[in-house]
Amino acid sequence: MAMTDAGIRTTPSRISSSLAVGAAGVAGVTGLGGAGWTILLAPLGVALVVGGLWRSDRRIVVGGCAALWCATLVTGVAGGEPARLVLAVAATFVAWDFGERAITLGDQLGPRARTRRLELAHAAVTITVATVGVGPVYLVFLFASGGQSVLTLVSLLIGATALLAALRELEQ
């Protein structure tokens, strides 16, 4: 819960906050590769997303998503399973988007606004964008990999993450 400069209490929306925490949890579990830093980064990322939403602080939410993304990257470099990497990247993007949306709605509309339909429609679009963003990357890896390493997939996922972030910025 945060206060605006005018002393108005702001609270992130519950639905988007819950979805962000759920997506961060999925990213944290699937991003855990058992390789060194992932054991620290994945839980730290989830904790930061939860803490950022609790404090209504975008920087903390973004920091948590960055930690989740780094955990996924480390897992990929260590040779993690490609399907898990794709799911972790998509879930990290979704957690970031839902977290941002929860804080924005709380700031702009306040804690008592009825936003259920808006949030569920946004959730459907975000999940679709994430699927369209990383799904083809995984399919290209599966059908065109020809025995290439998982590092190829990691490189493709980095590109997909950049594309998803750019699409998110265009939306606003």
Coordinates of N, CA, C and O in Angstrom, one line a residue:
M1 N 0.8 -1.2 0.0 CA 0.0 0.0 0.0 C 0.9 1.2 0.0 O 1.8 1.3 0.8
A2 N 0.6 2.1 -0.9 CA 1.4 3.4 -1.0 C 0.5 4.6 -0.9 O -0.7 4.5 -1.0
M3 N 1.1 5.7 -0.7 CA 0.4 7.0 -0.7 C 0.9 7.8 -1.8 O 2.0 7.9 -2.2
T4 N -0.1 8.6 -2.4 CA 0.3 9.5 -3.5 C 0.8 10.8 -2.8 O 0.7 11.0 -1.6
D5 N 1.2 11.7 -3.6 CA 1.7 13.0 -3.1 C 0.5 13.8 -2.4 O 0.8 14.6 -1.5
A6 N -0.7 13.5 -2.9 CA -1.8 14.2 -2.3 C -2.3 13.4 -1.0 O -3.3 13.8 -0.5
G7 N -1.7 12.4 -0.6 CA -2.0 11.6 0.6 C -3.2 10.6 0.3 O -3.8 10.2 1.3
I8 N -3.4 10.3 -0.9 CA -4.4 9.3 -1.2 C -3.8 7.9 -1.2 O -2.7 7.7 -1.7
R9 N -4.5 7.0 -0.5 CA -4.0 5.6 -0.4 C -4.2 4.9 -1.7 O -5.3 4.9 -2.3
T10 N -3.2 4.2 -2.2 CA -3.3 3.4 -3.4 C -2.9 2.0 -3.1 O -2.0 1.7 -2.3
T11 N -3.6 1.1 -3.6 CA -3.4 -0.4 -3.4 C -3.5 -1.0 -4.8 O -4.5 -0.8 -5.5
P12 N -2.6 -1.9 -5.2 CA -2.7 -2.6 -6.5 C -4.0 -3.4 -6.5 O -4.4 -3.9 -5.5
S13 N -4.5 -3.5 -7.7 CA -5.7 -4.3 -7.9 C -5.5 -5.8 -7.5 O -4.4 -6.3 -7.7
R14 N -6.5 -6.4 -6.8 CA -6.3 -7.7 -6.3 C -6.2 -8.8 -7.4 O -5.4 -9.7 -7.3
I15 N -7.0 -8.7 -8.4 CA -7.0 -9.7 -9.5 C -5.7 -9.7 -10.2 O -5.1 -10.8 -10.3
S16 N -5.2 -8.6 -10.7 CA -4.0 -8.5 -11.4 C -2.8 -8.9 -10.5 O -1.8 -9.5 -10.9
S17 N -2.9 -8.5 -9.2 CA -1.8 -8.8 -8.3 C -1.8 -10.3 -8.1 O -0.7 -10.9 -8.1
S18 N -2.9 -11.0 -7.9 CA -3.0 -12.4 -7.8 C -2.4 -13.1 -9.0 O -1.7 -14.1 -8.9
L19 N -2.8 -12.6 -10.2 CA -2.3 -13.2 -11.4 C -0.8 -13.0 -11.5 O -0.1 -13.9 -12.0
A20 N -0.3 -11.9 -11.1 CA 1.2 -11.6 -11.2 C 1.9 -12.5 -10.3 O 2.9 -13.1 -10.6
V21 N 1.4 -12.7 -9.1 CA 2.1 -13.6 -8.1 C 2.0 -15.1 -8.6 O 3.0 -15.8 -8.5
G22 N 0.9 -15.5 -9.2 CA 0.8 -16.8 -9.7 C 1.7 -17.0 -10.9 O 2.4 -18.1 -11.0
A23 N 1.8 -16.1 -11.8 CA 2.7 -16.2 -12.9 C 4.2 -16.2 -12.4 O 5.0 -16.9 -13.0
A24 N 4.5 -15.3 -11.4 CA 5.9 -15.3 -10.9 C 6.2 -16.7 -10.3 O 7.3 -17.2 -10.4
G25 N 5.2 -17.3 -9.6 CA 5.4 -18.6 -9.0 C 5.7 -19.6 -10.1 O 6.6 -20.5 -9.9
V26 N 5.0 -19.6 -11.2 CA 5.2 -20.5 -12.3 C 6.6 -20.3 -12.9 O 7.4 -21.2 -13.1
A27 N 7.0 -19.0 -13.1 CA 8.3 -18.7 -13.6 C 9.4 -19.1 -12.6 O 10.4 -19.7 -13.1
G28 N 9.1 -19.0 -11.4 CA 10.1 -19.4 -10.4 C 10.4 -20.9 -10.3 O 11.5 -21.4 -10.3
V29 N 9.3 -21.6 -10.4 CA 9.4 -23.1 -10.4 C 10.0 -23.6 -11.7 O 10.9 -24.5 -11.7
T30 N 9.5 -23.1 -12.8 CA 10.0 -23.6 -14.1 C 11.4 -23.1 -14.4 O 12.2 -23.7 -15.1
G31 N 11.8 -21.9 -13.8 CA 13.1 -21.4 -14.0 C 14.2 -22.0 -13.1 O 15.4 -21.8 -13.4
L32 N 13.8 -22.8 -12.2 CA 14.7 -23.4 -11.3 C 15.4 -24.6 -12.1 O 14.7 -25.5 -12.4
G33 N 16.6 -24.4 -12.3 CA 17.3 -25.5 -13.1 C 18.2 -26.3 -12.2 O 18.9 -27.2 -12.6
G34 N 18.3 -25.9 -10.9 CA 19.2 -26.6 -10.0 C 20.6 -26.2 -10.2 O 21.5 -26.6 -9.5
A35 N 20.9 -25.3 -11.2 CA 22.2 -24.8 -11.4 C 22.5 -23.6 -10.5 O 21.8 -22.6 -10.6
G36 N 23.5 -23.7 -9.7 CA 24.0 -22.6 -8.9 C 23.1 -21.5 -8.6 O 22.3 -21.5 -7.6
W37 N 23.2 -20.4 -9.4 CA 22.5 -19.2 -9.1 C 21.0 -19.3 -9.2 O 20.3 -18.5 -8.6
T38 N 20.4 -20.2 -9.9 CA 19.0 -20.3 -10.0 C 18.3 -20.6 -8.7 O 17.2 -20.1 -8.4
I39 N 19.0 -21.3 -7.8 CA 18.4 -21.6 -6.5 C 18.3 -20.4 -5.7 O 17.4 -20.3 -4.9
L40 N 19.1 -19.4 -5.9 CA 18.9 -18.1 -5.3 C 18.0 -17.1 -6.0 O 17.1 -16.5 -5.5
L41 N 18.2 -17.0 -7.4 CA 17.5 -16.0 -8.2 C 16.0 -16.3 -8.3 O 15.2 -15.3 -8.2
A42 N 15.6 -17.5 -8.5 CA 14.2 -17.8 -8.7 C 13.3 -17.4 -7.5 O 12.4 -16.7 -7.6
P43 N 13.7 -17.9 -6.3 CA 12.9 -17.5 -5.1 C 13.0 -16.0 -4.8 O 12.0 -15.4 -4.4
L44 N 14.2 -15.5 -5.0 CA 14.3 -14.0 -4.8 C 13.4 -13.2 -5.8 O 12.8 -12.3 -5.4
G45 N 13.3 -13.7 -7.0 CA 12.4 -13.0 -8.0 C 11.0 -13.1 -7.5 O 10.3 -12.1 -7.6
V46 N 10.5 -14.2 -7.1 CA 9.1 -14.4 -6.7 C 8.9 -13.5 -5.4 O 7.9 -12.7 -5.4
A47 N 9.8 -13.5 -4.5 CA 9.7 -12.7 -3.3 C 9.7 -11.2 -3.6 O 8.9 -10.4 -3.1
L48 N 10.5 -10.8 -4.6 CA 10.5 -9.3 -5.0 C 9.2 -8.9 -5.7 O 8.7 -7.8 -5.5
V49 N 8.6 -9.8 -6.5 CA 7.4 -9.5 -7.1 C 6.3 -9.3 -6.1 O 5.5 -8.4 -6.1
V50 N 6.2 -10.3 -5.1 CA 5.2 -10.2 -4.0 C 5.5 -8.9 -3.2 O 4.5 -8.2 -2.9
G51 N 6.7 -8.6 -2.9 CA 7.0 -7.4 -2.1 C 6.7 -6.2 -2.8 O 6.2 -5.2 -2.2
G52 N 7.0 -6.1 -4.1 CA 6.7 -5.0 -4.9 C 5.2 -4.7 -5.0 O 4.8 -3.5 -5.0
L53 N 4.5 -5.7 -5.1 CA 3.0 -5.5 -5.1 C 2.5 -5.1 -3.8 O 1.6 -4.3 -3.7
W54 N 3.1 -5.7 -2.7 CA 2.7 -5.3 -1.4 C 2.9 -3.8 -1.1 O 2.1 -3.1 -0.5
R55 N 4.1 -3.4 -1.6 CA 4.5 -1.9 -1.4 C 4.0 -1.0 -2.5 O 4.2 0.2 -2.5
S56 N 3.4 -1.6 -3.5 CA 2.9 -0.9 -4.7 C 4.1 -0.1 -5.4 O 4.0 1.0 -5.7
D57 N 5.2 -0.9 -5.6 CA 6.4 -0.3 -6.1 C 6.8 -1.0 -7.4 O 7.3 -2.2 -7.3
R58 N 6.7 -0.3 -8.5 CA 7.0 -0.9 -9.8 C 8.5 -1.3 -9.9 O 8.8 -2.4 -10.5
R59 N 9.4 -0.6 -9.3 CA 10.8 -0.9 -9.4 C 11.1 -2.3 -8.8 O 11.9 -3.1 -9.3
I60 N 10.4 -2.6 -7.7 CA 10.7 -3.8 -7.0 C 10.1 -5.0 -7.8 O 10.7 -6.0 -8.0
V61 N 8.9 -4.8 -8.4 CA 8.3 -5.8 -9.3 C 9.2 -6.0 -10.5 O 9.4 -7.2 -10.8
V62 N 9.7 -5.0 -11.1 CA 10.6 -5.1 -12.3 C 11.9 -5.9 -11.8 O 12.4 -6.7 -12.6
G63 N 12.4 -5.5 -10.7 CA 13.6 -6.2 -10.2 C 13.3 -7.7 -9.9 O 14.2 -8.5 -10.3
G64 N 12.1 -8.0 -9.4 CA 11.8 -9.4 -9.3 C 11.7 -10.2 -10.6 O 12.2 -11.3 -10.7
C65 N 11.1 -9.5 -11.6 CA 11.0 -10.2 -12.9 C 12.3 -10.3 -13.6 O 12.6 -11.3 -14.2
A66 N 13.2 -9.3 -13.3 CA 14.6 -9.4 -13.8 C 15.3 -10.6 -13.2 O 16.0 -11.3 -13.9
A67 N 15.1 -10.8 -11.9 CA 15.7 -11.9 -11.2 C 15.2 -13.3 -11.8 O 15.9 -14.2 -12.0
L68 N 13.9 -13.3 -12.1 CA 13.3 -14.5 -12.6 C 13.8 -14.8 -14.0 O 14.1 -15.9 -14.4
W69 N 14.0 -13.7 -14.8 CA 14.5 -13.8 -16.2 C 16.0 -14.3 -16.1 O 16.4 -15.2 -16.9
C70 N 16.7 -13.8 -15.2 CA 18.1 -14.2 -15.1 C 18.2 -15.6 -14.6 O 19.1 -16.4 -15.1
A71 N 17.3 -16.1 -13.7 CA 17.3 -17.5 -13.3 C 17.0 -18.4 -14.5 O 17.7 -19.4 -14.7
T72 N 16.1 -17.9 -15.4 CA 15.8 -18.7 -16.6 C 17.0 -18.7 -17.5 O 17.4 -19.8 -18.1
L73 N 17.7 -17.6 -17.7 CA 18.9 -17.5 -18.5 C 20.0 -18.5 -18.0 O 20.6 -19.2 -18.8
V74 N 20.2 -18.5 -16.7 CA 21.2 -19.3 -16.1 C 20.8 -20.8 -16.3 O 21.7 -21.6 -16.7
T75 N 19.5 -21.1 -16.2 CA 19.1 -22.5 -16.4 C 19.3 -22.9 -17.9 O 19.7 -24.0 -18.1
G76 N 19.1 -22.0 -18.8 CA 19.3 -22.3 -20.2 C 20.7 -22.5 -20.5 O 21.1 -23.4 -21.2
V77 N 21.6 -21.7 -20.0 CA 23.0 -21.8 -20.2 C 23.5 -23.1 -19.6 O 24.4 -23.8 -20.2
A78 N 22.9 -23.5 -18.5 CA 23.3 -24.8 -17.9 C 22.7 -26.0 -18.6 O 22.9 -27.1 -18.2
G79 N 21.9 -25.8 -19.7 CA 21.4 -26.9 -20.4 C 20.0 -27.4 -20.0 O 19.7 -28.5 -20.1
G80 N 19.2 -26.4 -19.4 CA 17.9 -26.8 -19.0 C 17.0 -27.3 -20.1 O 17.3 -27.1 -21.3
E81 N 15.9 -27.9 -19.7 CA 14.9 -28.4 -20.7 C 14.3 -27.3 -21.4 O 13.7 -26.4 -20.8
P82 N 14.3 -27.3 -22.8 CA 13.7 -26.2 -23.6 C 12.3 -25.8 -23.3 O 12.0 -24.7 -23.2
A83 N 11.4 -26.8 -23.1 CA 10.0 -26.5 -22.8 C 9.9 -25.7 -21.5 O 9.1 -24.7 -21.4
R84 N 10.7 -26.0 -20.5 CA 10.6 -25.3 -19.2 C 11.1 -23.9 -19.4 O 10.6 -22.9 -18.8
L85 N 12.2 -23.7 -20.2 CA 12.7 -22.4 -20.5 C 11.7 -21.5 -21.1 O 11.5 -20.3 -20.8
V86 N 11.0 -22.0 -22.1 CA 10.0 -21.2 -22.8 C 8.8 -20.8 -21.9 O 8.4 -19.7 -21.8
L87 N 8.4 -21.8 -21.1 CA 7.3 -21.5 -20.1 C 7.8 -20.5 -19.1 O 7.0 -19.5 -18.7
A88 N 9.0 -20.6 -18.6 CA 9.5 -19.6 -17.6 C 9.6 -18.2 -18.2 O 9.3 -17.2 -17.5
V89 N 10.1 -18.1 -19.5 CA 10.1 -16.7 -20.1 C 8.7 -16.2 -20.2 O 8.5 -15.0 -19.9
A90 N 7.8 -17.0 -20.7 CA 6.4 -16.5 -20.9 C 5.8 -16.1 -19.6 O 5.2 -15.0 -19.4
A91 N 6.0 -16.9 -18.5 CA 5.5 -16.6 -17.2 C 6.1 -15.4 -16.6 O 5.4 -14.6 -15.9
T92 N 7.4 -15.1 -16.9 CA 8.1 -13.9 -16.4 C 7.5 -12.7 -17.0 O 7.2 -11.7 -16.4
F93 N 7.3 -12.8 -18.3 CA 6.6 -11.6 -19.0 C 5.3 -11.4 -18.5 O 4.9 -10.2 -18.2
V94 N 4.5 -12.4 -18.3 CA 3.1 -12.3 -17.8 C 3.1 -11.7 -16.4 O 2.3 -10.8 -16.1
A95 N 4.0 -12.1 -15.5 CA 4.1 -11.6 -14.2 C 4.4 -10.1 -14.2 O 3.9 -9.3 -13.4
W96 N 5.4 -9.7 -15.1 CA 5.8 -8.3 -15.2 C 4.6 -7.5 -15.6 O 4.2 -6.4 -15.1
D97 N 3.9 -7.9 -16.7 CA 2.7 -7.2 -17.2 C 1.6 -7.1 -16.2 O 1.1 -6.0 -16.0
F98 N 1.3 -8.2 -15.5 CA 0.2 -8.2 -14.5 C 0.6 -7.3 -13.4 O -0.3 -6.6 -12.8
G99 N 1.8 -7.4 -12.9 CA 2.3 -6.5 -11.8 C 2.2 -5.1 -12.1 O 1.7 -4.3 -11.3
E100 N 2.6 -4.7 -13.3 CA 2.5 -3.3 -13.8 C 1.1 -2.9 -13.8 O 0.7 -1.8 -13.4
R101 N 0.2 -3.7 -14.4 CA -1.2 -3.4 -14.5 C -1.9 -3.2 -13.1 O -2.7 -2.3 -12.9
A102 N -1.5 -4.1 -12.2 CA -2.1 -4.0 -10.9 C -1.8 -2.7 -10.2 O -2.7 -2.1 -9.6
I103 N -0.5 -2.3 -10.3 CA -0.1 -1.0 -9.7 C -0.8 0.1 -10.4 O -1.3 1.1 -9.7
T104 N -0.8 0.1 -11.7 CA -1.4 1.2 -12.5 C -2.9 1.4 -12.1 O -3.3 2.5 -11.9
L105 N -3.6 0.3 -12.1 CA -5.0 0.3 -11.8 C -5.2 0.9 -10.4 O -6.1 1.7 -10.1
G106 N -4.4 0.4 -9.4 CA -4.5 0.9 -8.1 C -4.2 2.4 -8.0 O -4.9 3.1 -7.3
D107 N -3.2 2.8 -8.7 CA -2.9 4.3 -8.7 C -4.0 5.1 -9.3 O -4.3 6.2 -8.8
Q108 N -4.5 4.7 -10.5 CA -5.4 5.5 -11.2 C -6.9 5.4 -10.8 O -7.6 6.4 -10.8
L109 N -7.3 4.2 -10.3 CA -8.7 4.0 -10.0 C -9.0 3.8 -8.5 O -10.1 3.9 -8.1
G110 N -8.0 3.5 -7.8 CA -8.1 3.3 -6.3 C -8.6 1.9 -6.0 O -8.9 1.1 -6.9
P111 N -8.5 1.5 -4.7 CA -8.8 0.1 -4.3 C -10.3 -0.3 -4.4 O -10.5 -1.5 -4.4
R112 N -11.2 0.6 -4.5 CA -12.6 0.3 -4.5 C -13.2 0.2 -5.9 O -14.4 -0.1 -6.0
A113 N -12.5 0.5 -6.9 CA -13.0 0.5 -8.3 C -13.3 -1.0 -8.7 O -12.6 -1.9 -8.4
R114 N -14.3 -1.1 -9.5 CA -14.7 -2.4 -10.1 C -14.0 -2.6 -11.4 O -14.3 -2.0 -12.4
T115 N -13.0 -3.5 -11.4 CA -12.1 -3.6 -12.5 C -12.0 -5.1 -13.0 O -11.2 -5.4 -13.8
R116 N -12.9 -5.9 -12.5 CA -12.8 -7.3 -12.8 C -12.8 -7.6 -14.3 O -11.9 -8.3 -14.8
R117 N -13.8 -7.1 -15.0 CA -13.9 -7.4 -16.5 C -12.6 -6.8 -17.2 O -12.1 -7.5 -18.1
L118 N -12.2 -5.6 -16.8 CA -11.1 -5.0 -17.5 C -9.8 -5.9 -17.2 O -9.1 -6.2 -18.2
E119 N -9.6 -6.3 -16.0 CA -8.4 -7.1 -15.7 C -8.5 -8.5 -16.4 O -7.4 -9.0 -16.8
L120 N -9.6 -9.1 -16.4 CA -9.7 -10.4 -17.1 C -9.5 -10.3 -18.6 O -8.8 -11.2 -19.2
A121 N -10.0 -9.3 -19.2 CA -9.8 -9.1 -20.6 C -8.3 -8.8 -20.9 O -7.7 -9.4 -21.8
H122 N -7.7 -8.0 -20.0 CA -6.3 -7.7 -20.2 C -5.4 -9.0 -20.0 O -4.5 -9.2 -20.7
A123 N -5.9 -9.8 -19.0 CA -5.1 -11.1 -18.8 C -5.2 -12.0 -20.0 O -4.2 -12.6 -20.4
A124 N -6.4 -12.0 -20.6 CA -6.5 -12.9 -21.8 C -5.6 -12.4 -22.9 O -4.9 -13.2 -23.6
V125 N -5.5 -11.1 -23.1 CA -4.7 -10.5 -24.2 C -3.2 -10.7 -23.8 O -2.4 -11.1 -24.7
T126 N -2.8 -10.5 -22.6 CA -1.4 -10.7 -22.2 C -1.0 -12.1 -22.4 O 0.1 -12.4 -22.9
I127 N -1.8 -13.1 -22.0 CA -1.4 -14.5 -22.2 C -1.3 -14.8 -23.6 O -0.4 -15.6 -24.1
T128 N -2.2 -14.3 -24.4 CA -2.2 -14.5 -25.9 C -0.9 -13.9 -26.5 O -0.2 -14.6 -27.3
V129 N -0.5 -12.7 -26.1 CA 0.7 -12.1 -26.6 C 1.9 -12.9 -26.2 O 2.8 -13.1 -27.0
A130 N 1.9 -13.4 -24.9 CA 3.1 -14.2 -24.5 C 3.2 -15.5 -25.2 O 4.3 -15.9 -25.6
T131 N 2.0 -16.1 -25.5 CA 2.0 -17.3 -26.2 C 2.5 -17.1 -27.7 O 3.3 -17.9 -28.2
V132 N 2.0 -16.1 -28.3 CA 2.4 -15.8 -29.7 C 3.8 -15.3 -29.7 O 4.5 -15.6 -30.7
G133 N 4.3 -14.7 -28.7 CA 5.7 -14.3 -28.7 C 6.7 -15.4 -28.5 O 7.8 -15.4 -29.2
V134 N 6.4 -16.4 -27.6 CA 7.4 -17.4 -27.4 C 7.1 -18.8 -28.0 O 8.0 -19.6 -28.2
G135 N 5.8 -19.0 -28.3 CA 5.4 -20.2 -29.0 C 6.2 -20.5 -30.3 O 6.8 -21.6 -30.4
P136 N 6.2 -19.6 -31.2 CA 6.9 -19.8 -32.4 C 8.4 -20.0 -32.2 O 9.1 -20.8 -32.9
V137 N 9.0 -19.4 -31.2 CA 10.4 -19.6 -30.9 C 10.7 -21.1 -30.5 O 11.6 -21.7 -31.0
Y138 N 9.8 -21.6 -29.7 CA 9.9 -23.0 -29.3 C 9.7 -23.9 -30.5 O 10.5 -24.9 -30.7
L139 N 8.7 -23.6 -31.4 CA 8.5 -24.4 -32.6 C 9.7 -24.4 -33.5 O 10.1 -25.4 -34.1
V140 N 10.3 -23.2 -33.7 CA 11.5 -23.1 -34.6 C 12.6 -24.0 -34.0 O 13.3 -24.7 -34.7
F141 N 12.8 -23.9 -32.7 CA 13.8 -24.7 -32.0 C 13.6 -26.2 -32.2 O 14.5 -26.9 -32.6
L142 N 12.3 -26.6 -32.1 CA 12.0 -28.0 -32.2 C 12.2 -28.6 -33.6 O 12.8 -29.6 -33.8
F143 N 11.7 -27.8 -34.6 CA 11.7 -28.3 -35.9 C 13.0 -28.0 -36.7 O 13.3 -28.6 -37.7
A144 N 13.7 -27.0 -36.3 CA 14.9 -26.5 -37.1 C 16.2 -26.6 -36.3 O 17.2 -26.2 -36.8
S145 N 16.1 -27.2 -35.1 CA 17.3 -27.2 -34.3 C 18.4 -28.1 -34.9 O 19.6 -27.8 -34.8
G146 N 18.1 -29.2 -35.4 CA 19.1 -30.1 -36.0 C 20.2 -30.5 -35.0 O 21.4 -30.5 -35.4
G147 N 19.9 -30.7 -33.8 CA 20.9 -31.0 -32.8 C 21.6 -29.9 -32.2 O 22.6 -30.0 -31.5
Q148 N 21.1 -28.6 -32.4 CA 21.8 -27.5 -31.8 C 21.6 -27.5 -30.3 O 20.7 -28.1 -29.8
S149 N 22.4 -26.7 -29.7 CA 22.4 -26.7 -28.2 C 21.2 -25.9 -27.7 O 20.6 -25.1 -28.5
V150 N 21.0 -26.0 -26.4 CA 19.9 -25.2 -25.8 C 20.3 -23.7 -25.8 O 19.4 -22.8 -25.7
L151 N 21.6 -23.4 -26.0 CA 22.0 -22.0 -26.1 C 21.3 -21.3 -27.3 O 21.0 -20.1 -27.2
T152 N 21.0 -22.0 -28.3 CA 20.3 -21.5 -29.5 C 18.9 -21.0 -29.0 O 18.5 -20.0 -29.3
L153 N 18.3 -21.9 -28.2 CA 17.0 -21.6 -27.7 C 17.0 -20.4 -26.8 O 16.2 -19.5 -26.8
V154 N 18.0 -20.3 -25.9 CA 18.2 -19.2 -25.0 C 18.4 -17.9 -25.9 O 17.7 -16.9 -25.5
S155 N 19.1 -17.9 -26.9 CA 19.3 -16.7 -27.8 C 18.0 -16.3 -28.4 O 17.6 -15.1 -28.4
L156 N 17.2 -17.3 -28.9 CA 15.9 -17.0 -29.4 C 14.9 -16.4 -28.4 O 14.2 -15.5 -28.7
L157 N 15.0 -17.0 -27.2 CA 14.2 -16.5 -26.1 C 14.5 -15.0 -25.7 O 13.6 -14.2 -25.3
I158 N 15.8 -14.7 -25.7 CA 16.2 -13.3 -25.5 C 15.6 -12.4 -26.5 O 15.0 -11.3 -26.1
G159 N 15.6 -12.8 -27.7 CA 15.0 -12.0 -28.8 C 13.5 -11.9 -28.6 O 12.9 -10.8 -28.8
A160 N 12.8 -13.0 -28.2 CA 11.4 -13.0 -28.0 C 11.0 -12.1 -26.8 O 10.0 -11.4 -26.8
T161 N 11.9 -12.1 -25.8 CA 11.6 -11.2 -24.6 C 11.7 -9.8 -25.0 O 10.9 -9.0 -24.6
A162 N 12.7 -9.4 -25.8 CA 12.8 -8.1 -26.3 C 11.6 -7.7 -27.2 O 11.1 -6.6 -27.0
L163 N 11.1 -8.6 -28.0 CA 9.9 -8.3 -28.8 C 8.7 -8.1 -27.9 O 7.9 -7.2 -28.1
L164 N 8.5 -9.0 -26.9 CA 7.4 -8.8 -26.0 C 7.4 -7.5 -25.3 O 6.4 -6.8 -25.1
A165 N 8.6 -7.1 -24.8 CA 8.7 -5.8 -24.1 C 8.4 -4.7 -25.1 O 7.7 -3.7 -24.7
A166 N 8.9 -4.8 -26.3 CA 8.6 -3.7 -27.3 C 7.1 -3.6 -27.6 O 6.5 -2.5 -27.6
L167 N 6.4 -4.8 -27.7 CA 5.0 -4.8 -27.9 C 4.2 -4.2 -26.7 O 3.2 -3.5 -26.9
R168 N 4.7 -4.5 -25.6 CA 4.1 -4.0 -24.3 C 4.2 -2.5 -24.3 O 3.2 -1.8 -23.9
E169 N 5.3 -1.9 -24.7 CA 5.5 -0.5 -24.7 C 4.6 0.2 -25.8 O 4.1 1.3 -25.6
L170 N 4.4 -0.5 -26.9 CA 3.5 0.0 -28.0 C 2.1 0.1 -27.5 O 1.3 1.0 -27.9
E171 N 1.7 -0.8 -26.6 CA 0.3 -0.9 -26.1 C 0.0 0.3 -25.3 O -1.1 0.8 -25.3
Q172 N 1.0 0.9 -24.6 CA 0.7 2.0 -23.7 C 0.8 3.3 -24.5 O 0.7 4.1 -24.9

